[in-house]
Amino acid sequence: MQKETTGVHMDWESRYADRARGMQASEIRELLKLTQQPDIISFAGGLPSPLSFPTVDIAEVTTHIMLTAPEEALQYGTTEGYDRLREYCAYRSKKEGIDASLDDVVIVSGSQQGLDICAKVFLNPGDTVIVEAPSYLGGLGAMRTYQPKLIPVEMDDDGLIIDKVEETIKKMEKPPKLLYTVPTFQNPAGVTMIEKRRKKLVDLAHECDFIIMEDNPYGDLRYSGDPVKAIKAFDDEGRVIYLSTFSKIFSPGMRLAWIIGDEEFIRKFVIAKQSTDLCSNSFVQRILYEYCRRDLFDEHIKKIRGIYKEKRDIMLSSLEEYFPEGCSWTKPDGGLFLWARVPEYINTKNMVAEAIKQRVAYVHGAAFFVDGSGTNTMRLCFSYASNDNIKEGIKRLGIVIKNEIKSH
């Protein structure tokens, strides 16, 4: 049946809130739509390898939950999260040097929800946030919804340059409200902030009175080098908000992560979460806790470290073999990404279409910079492609870069 119209054109744009008018789809998400074709080797999305999923153990644990506690598992839970899982998250964070208890933890539906909650609680339109250059797109997107002013500060191979942060703050009329960082195996650059800078950042936050959002999705995925304590480990005031997730070490489909913060902040986060989804998935929380209770996690993480270390090493050796002179890249000790640079006169965004023609995909680097810089950079994810495809994909990408150099 055809719908009758009055002839009056509806101005949909005028119905949107100001914050919604500025919303844009993630460039990565849009690119991933192009890379779904099976013959494209994709280094674009930060997807964990399916080989890393503990499918047999999950099936067994799920059956156990349904046989022993089905009513509780299928019922609503508390907004704070399943207490036993919260206790486990606090316990697990001790290896990062964080002293936390159950009351310092809230379970959230993935780190992305955690980032959104933090931004919702702390940011007013026009507030200033210092971010890394480059920075995680999901973090930028979560904050942009609340209309802050994002100020980029550069990094080097030792992470965010704290002296540059200090210089930036001195030029401001007032200190920033927040500083957002992914300090360990950073997305997208793959670099890790050294301990000396972590301590200095906490001291600077105390001196200038701002809050640090520490996002640590990859900390367990270390393949070389010595562990570094979390920034939160150096915080004795409660001004560091720590986020971590089970997505990269267990399953992204479970959508479970956690926030650790001062109890007063946690109370406010819980109120903010209540208006979003009431509670995170009760069923999945119990499955995950039972998996943890059986002491399966450490062995599982050891297994996936082996998987990803091999993939990282194959990508690094392939870059040495196939990328032309004038290119460089980071050599991450962990995580899922590395960051490559091509000659400055090449714009990697303009090169994406040709790469897709050659059946290989990456994310151009400018997408990760709030000021549009980084035009000669790209993010390469080594976690998802097969070992053989990593080598073949880097070979194809090397050809694309060589042809681009010749055209100049």
Short mmCIF file of C-alpha atoms in Angstrom, two decimals, residues 32-373:
data_model
loop_
_atom_site.label_atom_id
_atom_site.label_comp_id
_atom_site.label_asym_id
_atom_site.label_seq_id
_atom_site.Cartn_x
_atom_site.Cartn_y
_atom_site.Cartn_z
CA LEU A 32 35.82 -2.33 6.25
CA LYS A 33 32.70 -2.49 4.09
CA LEU A 34 35.00 -2.44 1.06
CA THR A 35 37.26 -5.15 2.45
CA GLN A 36 34.60 -7.80 3.06
CA GLN A 37 35.29 -9.39 -0.31
CA PRO A 38 37.05 -12.70 0.35
CA ASP A 39 39.92 -12.08 -2.08
CA ILE A 40 41.03 -8.86 -0.36
CA ILE A 41 43.82 -9.23 2.18
CA SER A 42 42.89 -6.77 4.89
CA PHE A 43 45.27 -5.10 7.32
CA ALA A 44 42.56 -2.50 8.01
CA GLY A 45 40.39 -3.71 10.89
CA GLY A 46 41.73 -4.45 14.37
CA LEU A 47 40.05 -7.84 14.50
CA PRO A 48 41.43 -10.56 16.76
CA SER A 49 42.27 -13.81 15.01
CA PRO A 50 39.49 -16.43 15.18
CA LEU A 51 42.29 -18.84 16.12
CA SER A 52 42.46 -16.98 19.44
CA PHE A 53 38.89 -17.80 20.50
CA PRO A 54 38.62 -20.54 23.18
CA THR A 55 35.52 -22.03 21.56
CA VAL A 56 35.60 -25.49 23.18
CA ASP A 57 36.09 -24.06 26.67
CA ILE A 58 33.34 -21.48 26.14
CA ALA A 59 30.91 -24.21 25.06
CA GLU A 60 31.74 -26.28 28.14
CA VAL A 61 31.47 -23.34 30.53
CA THR A 62 28.19 -22.19 28.97
CA THR A 63 26.68 -25.64 29.45
CA HIS A 64 27.84 -25.62 33.08
CA ILE A 65 26.19 -22.24 33.72
CA MET A 66 22.90 -23.37 32.17
CA LEU A 67 22.90 -26.51 34.29
CA THR A 68 23.86 -24.89 37.60
CA ALA A 69 22.59 -21.29 37.63
CA PRO A 70 20.24 -20.67 34.69
CA GLU A 71 17.81 -18.36 36.53
CA GLU A 72 20.54 -16.03 37.77
CA ALA A 73 22.39 -16.02 34.45
CA LEU A 74 19.28 -15.16 32.44
CA GLN A 75 18.02 -12.45 34.81
CA TYR A 76 18.86 -8.75 34.93
CA GLY A 77 22.02 -7.98 36.86
CA THR A 78 23.27 -4.98 38.79
CA THR A 79 24.53 -1.99 36.85
CA GLU A 80 27.92 -2.28 38.55
CA GLY A 81 28.32 -5.80 37.18
CA TYR A 82 28.57 -9.34 38.56
CA ASP A 83 30.44 -8.96 41.85
CA ARG A 84 32.68 -11.98 41.37
CA LEU A 85 33.76 -10.75 37.95
CA ARG A 86 34.40 -7.28 39.38
CA GLU A 87 36.60 -8.84 42.05
CA TYR A 88 38.46 -10.79 39.37
CA CYS A 89 39.06 -7.62 37.34
CA ALA A 90 40.46 -5.89 40.42
CA TYR A 91 42.68 -8.91 41.08
CA ARG A 92 43.83 -9.10 37.47
CA SER A 93 44.75 -5.41 37.46
CA LYS A 94 47.28 -5.97 40.26
CA LYS A 95 49.72 -7.30 37.67
CA GLU A 96 49.64 -3.77 36.19
CA GLY A 97 50.57 -2.37 39.60
CA ILE A 98 47.02 -1.19 40.33
CA ASP A 99 45.67 -1.52 43.87
CA ALA A 100 41.90 -1.82 43.42
CA SER A 101 38.94 -3.49 45.11
CA LEU A 102 35.45 -4.47 44.00
CA ASP A 103 34.06 -0.99 44.78
CA ASP A 104 36.56 0.58 42.38
CA VAL A 105 35.31 -1.47 39.40
CA VAL A 106 32.33 -1.24 37.07
CA ILE A 107 31.74 -3.75 34.26
CA VAL A 108 30.83 -2.14 30.92
CA SER A 109 29.66 -3.42 27.55
CA GLY A 110 33.03 -3.15 25.84
CA SER A 111 35.66 -0.44 26.23
CA GLN A 112 33.77 1.70 23.74
CA GLN A 113 30.91 2.04 26.22
CA GLY A 114 33.46 2.82 28.92
CA LEU A 115 34.92 5.62 26.81
CA ASP A 116 31.45 7.00 26.10
CA ILE A 117 30.51 6.93 29.79
CA CYS A 118 33.70 8.75 30.78
CA ALA A 119 33.13 11.39 28.12
CA LYS A 120 29.49 11.77 29.13
CA VAL A 121 30.36 12.22 32.80
CA PHE A 122 33.30 14.60 32.41
CA LEU A 123 32.88 16.68 29.24
CA ASN A 124 30.92 19.83 28.55
CA PRO A 125 30.86 21.40 25.08
CA GLY A 126 34.05 23.39 24.62
CA ASP A 127 36.08 21.54 27.26
CA THR A 128 39.64 20.82 26.22
CA VAL A 129 41.00 17.28 25.87
CA ILE A 130 44.61 16.47 25.04
CA VAL A 131 44.92 13.44 22.76
CA GLU A 132 47.81 11.58 21.21
CA ALA A 133 48.82 12.25 17.63
CA PRO A 134 47.91 9.79 16.21
CA SER A 135 45.07 8.60 18.46
CA TYR A 136 42.53 5.76 18.64
CA LEU A 137 39.57 6.61 16.42
CA GLY A 138 37.00 5.06 18.76
CA GLY A 139 38.21 7.24 21.61
CA LEU A 140 38.07 10.35 19.46
CA GLY A 141 34.57 9.44 18.29
CA ALA A 142 33.29 8.83 21.82
CA MET A 143 34.52 12.24 22.96
CA ARG A 144 33.45 14.18 19.86
CA THR A 145 29.81 13.38 20.63
CA TYR A 146 30.10 15.70 23.64
CA GLN A 147 31.67 18.51 21.61
CA PRO A 148 35.01 19.13 23.31
CA LYS A 149 38.05 20.78 21.77
CA LEU A 150 40.62 18.07 20.98
CA ILE A 151 44.26 19.14 21.12
CA PRO A 152 46.84 16.74 19.60
CA VAL A 153 50.30 16.19 21.09
CA GLU A 154 52.94 14.22 19.23
CA MET A 155 54.49 10.89 20.16
CA ASP A 156 57.78 9.17 19.45
CA ASP A 157 58.98 5.59 19.86
CA ASP A 158 58.74 6.02 23.67
CA GLY A 159 55.09 7.07 23.57
CA LEU A 160 53.46 10.40 24.29
CA ILE A 161 56.08 13.15 24.72
CA ILE A 162 55.26 14.60 28.15
CA ASP A 163 57.47 17.66 27.66
CA LYS A 164 55.29 18.50 24.63
CA VAL A 165 52.17 18.03 26.77
CA GLU A 166 53.58 20.49 29.29
CA GLU A 167 54.43 22.99 26.55
CA THR A 168 50.91 22.68 25.13
CA ILE A 169 49.27 23.27 28.51
CA LYS A 170 51.38 26.38 29.13
CA LYS A 171 49.93 27.91 25.96
CA MET A 172 46.33 27.32 27.13
CA GLU A 173 44.21 29.84 29.01
CA LYS A 174 43.29 27.08 31.46
CA PRO A 175 44.38 23.43 31.88
CA PRO A 176 42.63 20.67 29.91
CA LYS A 177 39.73 18.78 31.47
CA LEU A 178 41.09 15.41 30.32
CA LEU A 179 44.05 13.73 28.71
CA TYR A 180 43.30 10.55 26.76
CA THR A 181 46.04 7.99 26.14
CA VAL A 182 46.53 4.41 24.97
CA PRO A 183 49.98 4.06 26.54
CA THR A 184 50.72 0.38 25.94
CA PHE A 185 51.06 -0.97 22.37
CA GLN A 186 49.18 2.09 21.22
CA ASN A 187 46.45 1.96 18.61
CA PRO A 188 47.35 2.94 15.92
CA ALA A 189 51.10 3.43 16.33
CA GLY A 190 52.04 0.29 18.29
CA VAL A 191 54.45 2.20 20.57
CA THR A 192 54.59 2.00 24.38
CA MET A 193 55.03 4.89 26.79
CA ILE A 194 58.11 4.33 28.94
CA GLU A 195 57.74 4.22 32.73
CA LYS A 196 59.59 7.49 33.30
CA ARG A 197 57.03 9.33 31.18
CA ARG A 198 54.12 7.63 32.95
CA LYS A 199 55.31 8.92 36.31
CA LYS A 200 55.93 12.38 34.86
CA LEU A 201 52.44 12.46 33.32
CA VAL A 202 50.81 11.72 36.69
CA ASP A 203 52.91 14.46 38.31
CA LEU A 204 51.87 16.89 35.58
CA ALA A 205 48.19 15.96 36.01
CA HIS A 206 48.51 16.73 39.73
CA GLU A 207 50.29 20.02 39.07
CA CYS A 208 47.86 21.20 36.39
CA ASP A 209 44.74 19.50 37.79
CA PHE A 210 43.44 17.37 34.92
CA ILE A 211 42.11 13.80 34.67
CA ILE A 212 43.87 11.04 32.74
CA MET A 213 41.87 8.43 30.82
CA GLU A 214 44.18 5.43 30.45
CA ASP A 215 42.88 2.98 27.84
CA ASN A 216 44.66 -0.39 27.99
CA PRO A 217 43.08 -2.97 25.66
CA TYR A 218 46.36 -4.65 24.64
CA GLY A 219 48.44 -4.88 27.82
CA ASP A 220 48.29 -8.69 28.01
CA LEU A 221 49.50 -9.06 24.43
CA ARG A 222 53.24 -8.59 25.02
CA TYR A 223 55.58 -10.61 22.79
CA SER A 224 58.94 -9.07 23.69
CA GLY A 225 60.46 -6.56 26.10
CA ASP A 226 59.79 -5.99 29.79
CA PRO A 227 56.33 -5.21 31.24
CA VAL A 228 55.58 -1.62 32.23
CA LYS A 229 53.30 -0.61 35.08
CA ALA A 230 50.03 1.10 34.25
CA ILE A 231 49.83 4.88 34.60
CA LYS A 232 47.16 4.19 37.21
CA ALA A 233 49.82 2.45 39.33
CA PHE A 234 51.48 5.84 39.97
CA ASP A 235 48.22 7.57 40.89
CA ASP A 236 47.63 8.22 44.60
CA GLU A 237 44.93 10.88 44.12
CA GLY A 238 42.34 9.03 42.06
CA ARG A 239 42.74 11.26 38.99
CA VAL A 240 43.53 8.36 36.60
CA ILE A 241 40.61 6.45 35.08
CA TYR A 242 41.76 3.02 33.87
CA LEU A 243 39.93 1.04 31.18
CA SER A 244 40.64 -2.48 29.99
CA THR A 245 38.78 -5.17 28.06
CA PHE A 246 38.31 -8.86 27.45
CA SER A 247 37.75 -8.28 23.72
CA LYS A 248 41.35 -8.80 22.63
CA ILE A 249 42.20 -11.64 25.04
CA PHE A 250 38.92 -13.59 25.11
CA SER A 251 36.27 -12.60 22.57
CA PRO A 252 35.15 -9.24 21.12
CA GLY A 253 31.66 -10.66 20.62
CA MET A 254 31.23 -10.97 24.39
CA ARG A 255 31.39 -7.14 24.68
CA LEU A 256 32.77 -7.01 28.21
CA ALA A 257 35.29 -4.57 29.64
CA TRP A 258 35.88 -2.79 32.92
CA ILE A 259 36.66 0.62 34.36
CA ILE A 260 38.72 1.19 37.50
CA GLY A 261 38.44 4.56 39.18
CA ASP A 262 37.91 6.49 42.37
CA GLU A 263 34.76 5.28 44.16
CA GLU A 264 33.08 8.66 43.68
CA PHE A 265 33.74 8.52 39.93
CA ILE A 266 32.48 4.92 39.81
CA ARG A 267 29.19 5.95 41.44
CA LYS A 268 28.70 8.57 38.75
CA PHE A 269 29.68 6.12 35.98
CA VAL A 270 27.07 3.66 37.27
CA ILE A 271 24.34 6.32 37.08
CA ALA A 272 25.42 7.20 33.53
CA LYS A 273 25.39 3.53 32.52
CA GLN A 274 21.91 2.97 33.98
CA SER A 275 20.42 5.34 31.43
CA THR A 276 22.23 3.54 28.60
CA ASP A 277 21.68 -0.20 29.05
CA LEU A 278 20.77 -0.83 32.73
CA CYS A 279 23.42 -3.53 32.99
CA SER A 280 25.94 -5.42 30.89
CA ASN A 281 25.03 -8.92 29.69
CA SER A 282 24.49 -11.00 32.86
CA PHE A 283 24.74 -14.32 31.05
CA VAL A 284 28.06 -13.51 29.43
CA GLN A 285 29.47 -12.11 32.68
CA ARG A 286 28.85 -15.42 34.42
CA ILE A 287 30.34 -17.39 31.54
CA LEU A 288 33.45 -15.24 31.65
CA TYR A 289 33.80 -15.45 35.42
CA GLU A 290 33.45 -19.25 35.38
CA TYR A 291 36.16 -19.40 32.72
CA CYS A 292 38.39 -17.25 34.93
CA ARG A 293 37.54 -19.25 38.06
CA ARG A 294 38.83 -22.39 36.37
CA ASP A 295 42.25 -20.73 35.92
CA LEU A 296 42.06 -21.07 32.13
CA PHE A 297 43.03 -17.49 31.34
CA ASP A 298 46.78 -17.50 31.78
CA GLU A 299 47.25 -20.57 29.59
CA HIS A 300 44.93 -19.08 26.98
CA ILE A 301 46.84 -15.79 26.91
CA LYS A 302 50.11 -17.68 26.56
CA LYS A 303 48.63 -19.41 23.50
CA ILE A 304 47.41 -16.26 21.79
CA ARG A 305 50.68 -14.45 22.47
CA GLY A 306 52.36 -17.18 20.45
CA ILE A 307 49.87 -16.75 17.60
CA TYR A 308 50.30 -12.98 17.40
CA LYS A 309 54.05 -12.95 17.92
CA GLU A 310 54.45 -15.13 14.84
CA LYS A 311 52.16 -12.86 12.83
CA ARG A 312 54.00 -9.74 13.97
CA ASP A 313 57.36 -11.25 13.06
CA ILE A 314 56.12 -12.28 9.61
CA MET A 315 54.83 -8.77 8.93
CA LEU A 316 58.08 -7.15 10.09
CA SER A 317 60.23 -9.44 7.94
CA SER A 318 57.88 -8.91 4.97
CA LEU A 319 58.16 -5.14 5.32
CA GLU A 320 61.94 -5.44 5.22
CA GLU A 321 61.67 -7.56 2.08
CA TYR A 322 58.99 -5.76 0.08
CA PHE A 323 58.69 -2.10 1.12
CA PRO A 324 60.89 0.29 -0.88
CA GLU A 325 63.63 2.55 0.39
CA GLY A 326 62.29 5.68 2.05
CA CYS A 327 59.70 3.79 4.09
CA SER A 328 59.90 3.15 7.84
CA TRP A 329 57.74 1.49 10.48
CA THR A 330 57.41 0.89 14.20
CA LYS A 331 58.50 -2.41 15.72
CA PRO A 332 55.93 -3.05 18.46
CA ASP A 333 56.64 -5.27 21.47
CA GLY A 334 52.98 -6.28 21.53
CA GLY A 335 49.43 -5.41 20.55
CA LEU A 336 47.89 -5.84 17.10
CA PHE A 337 49.24 -2.92 15.03
CA LEU A 338 52.26 -1.28 13.56
CA TRP A 339 52.59 2.15 11.99
CA ALA A 340 54.26 2.70 8.64
CA ARG A 341 55.54 5.85 6.95
CA VAL A 342 56.10 6.36 3.24
CA PRO A 343 57.92 9.31 1.60
CA GLU A 344 56.37 12.63 2.63
CA TYR A 345 55.19 13.52 -0.88
CA ILE A 346 52.84 10.50 -0.94
CA ASN A 347 49.31 10.80 0.44
CA THR A 348 48.26 7.35 1.66
CA LYS A 349 44.57 8.28 1.53
CA ASN A 350 44.87 8.77 -2.22
CA MET A 351 46.59 5.39 -2.48
CA VAL A 352 43.77 3.38 -0.86
CA ALA A 353 41.78 2.91 -4.09
CA GLU A 354 44.80 1.48 -5.92
CA ALA A 355 45.55 -0.81 -2.99
CA ILE A 356 41.98 -2.14 -3.12
CA LYS A 357 42.45 -2.82 -6.85
CA GLN A 358 45.50 -4.88 -5.89
CA ARG A 359 43.27 -6.69 -3.35
CA VAL A 360 44.98 -5.40 -0.21
CA ALA A 361 43.66 -2.91 2.37
CA TYR A 362 45.03 -0.68 5.13
CA VAL A 363 43.86 2.42 7.00
CA HIS A 364 45.41 5.71 5.92
CA GLY A 365 47.07 7.53 8.79
CA ALA A 366 45.42 10.95 8.55
CA ALA A 367 42.21 9.37 9.91
CA PHE A 368 43.89 9.10 13.32
CA PHE A 369 44.97 12.75 13.56
CA VAL A 370 42.52 15.40 14.76
CA ASP A 371 44.34 18.04 12.70
CA GLY A 372 44.45 16.03 9.46
CA SER A 373 48.22 15.56 9.50
#
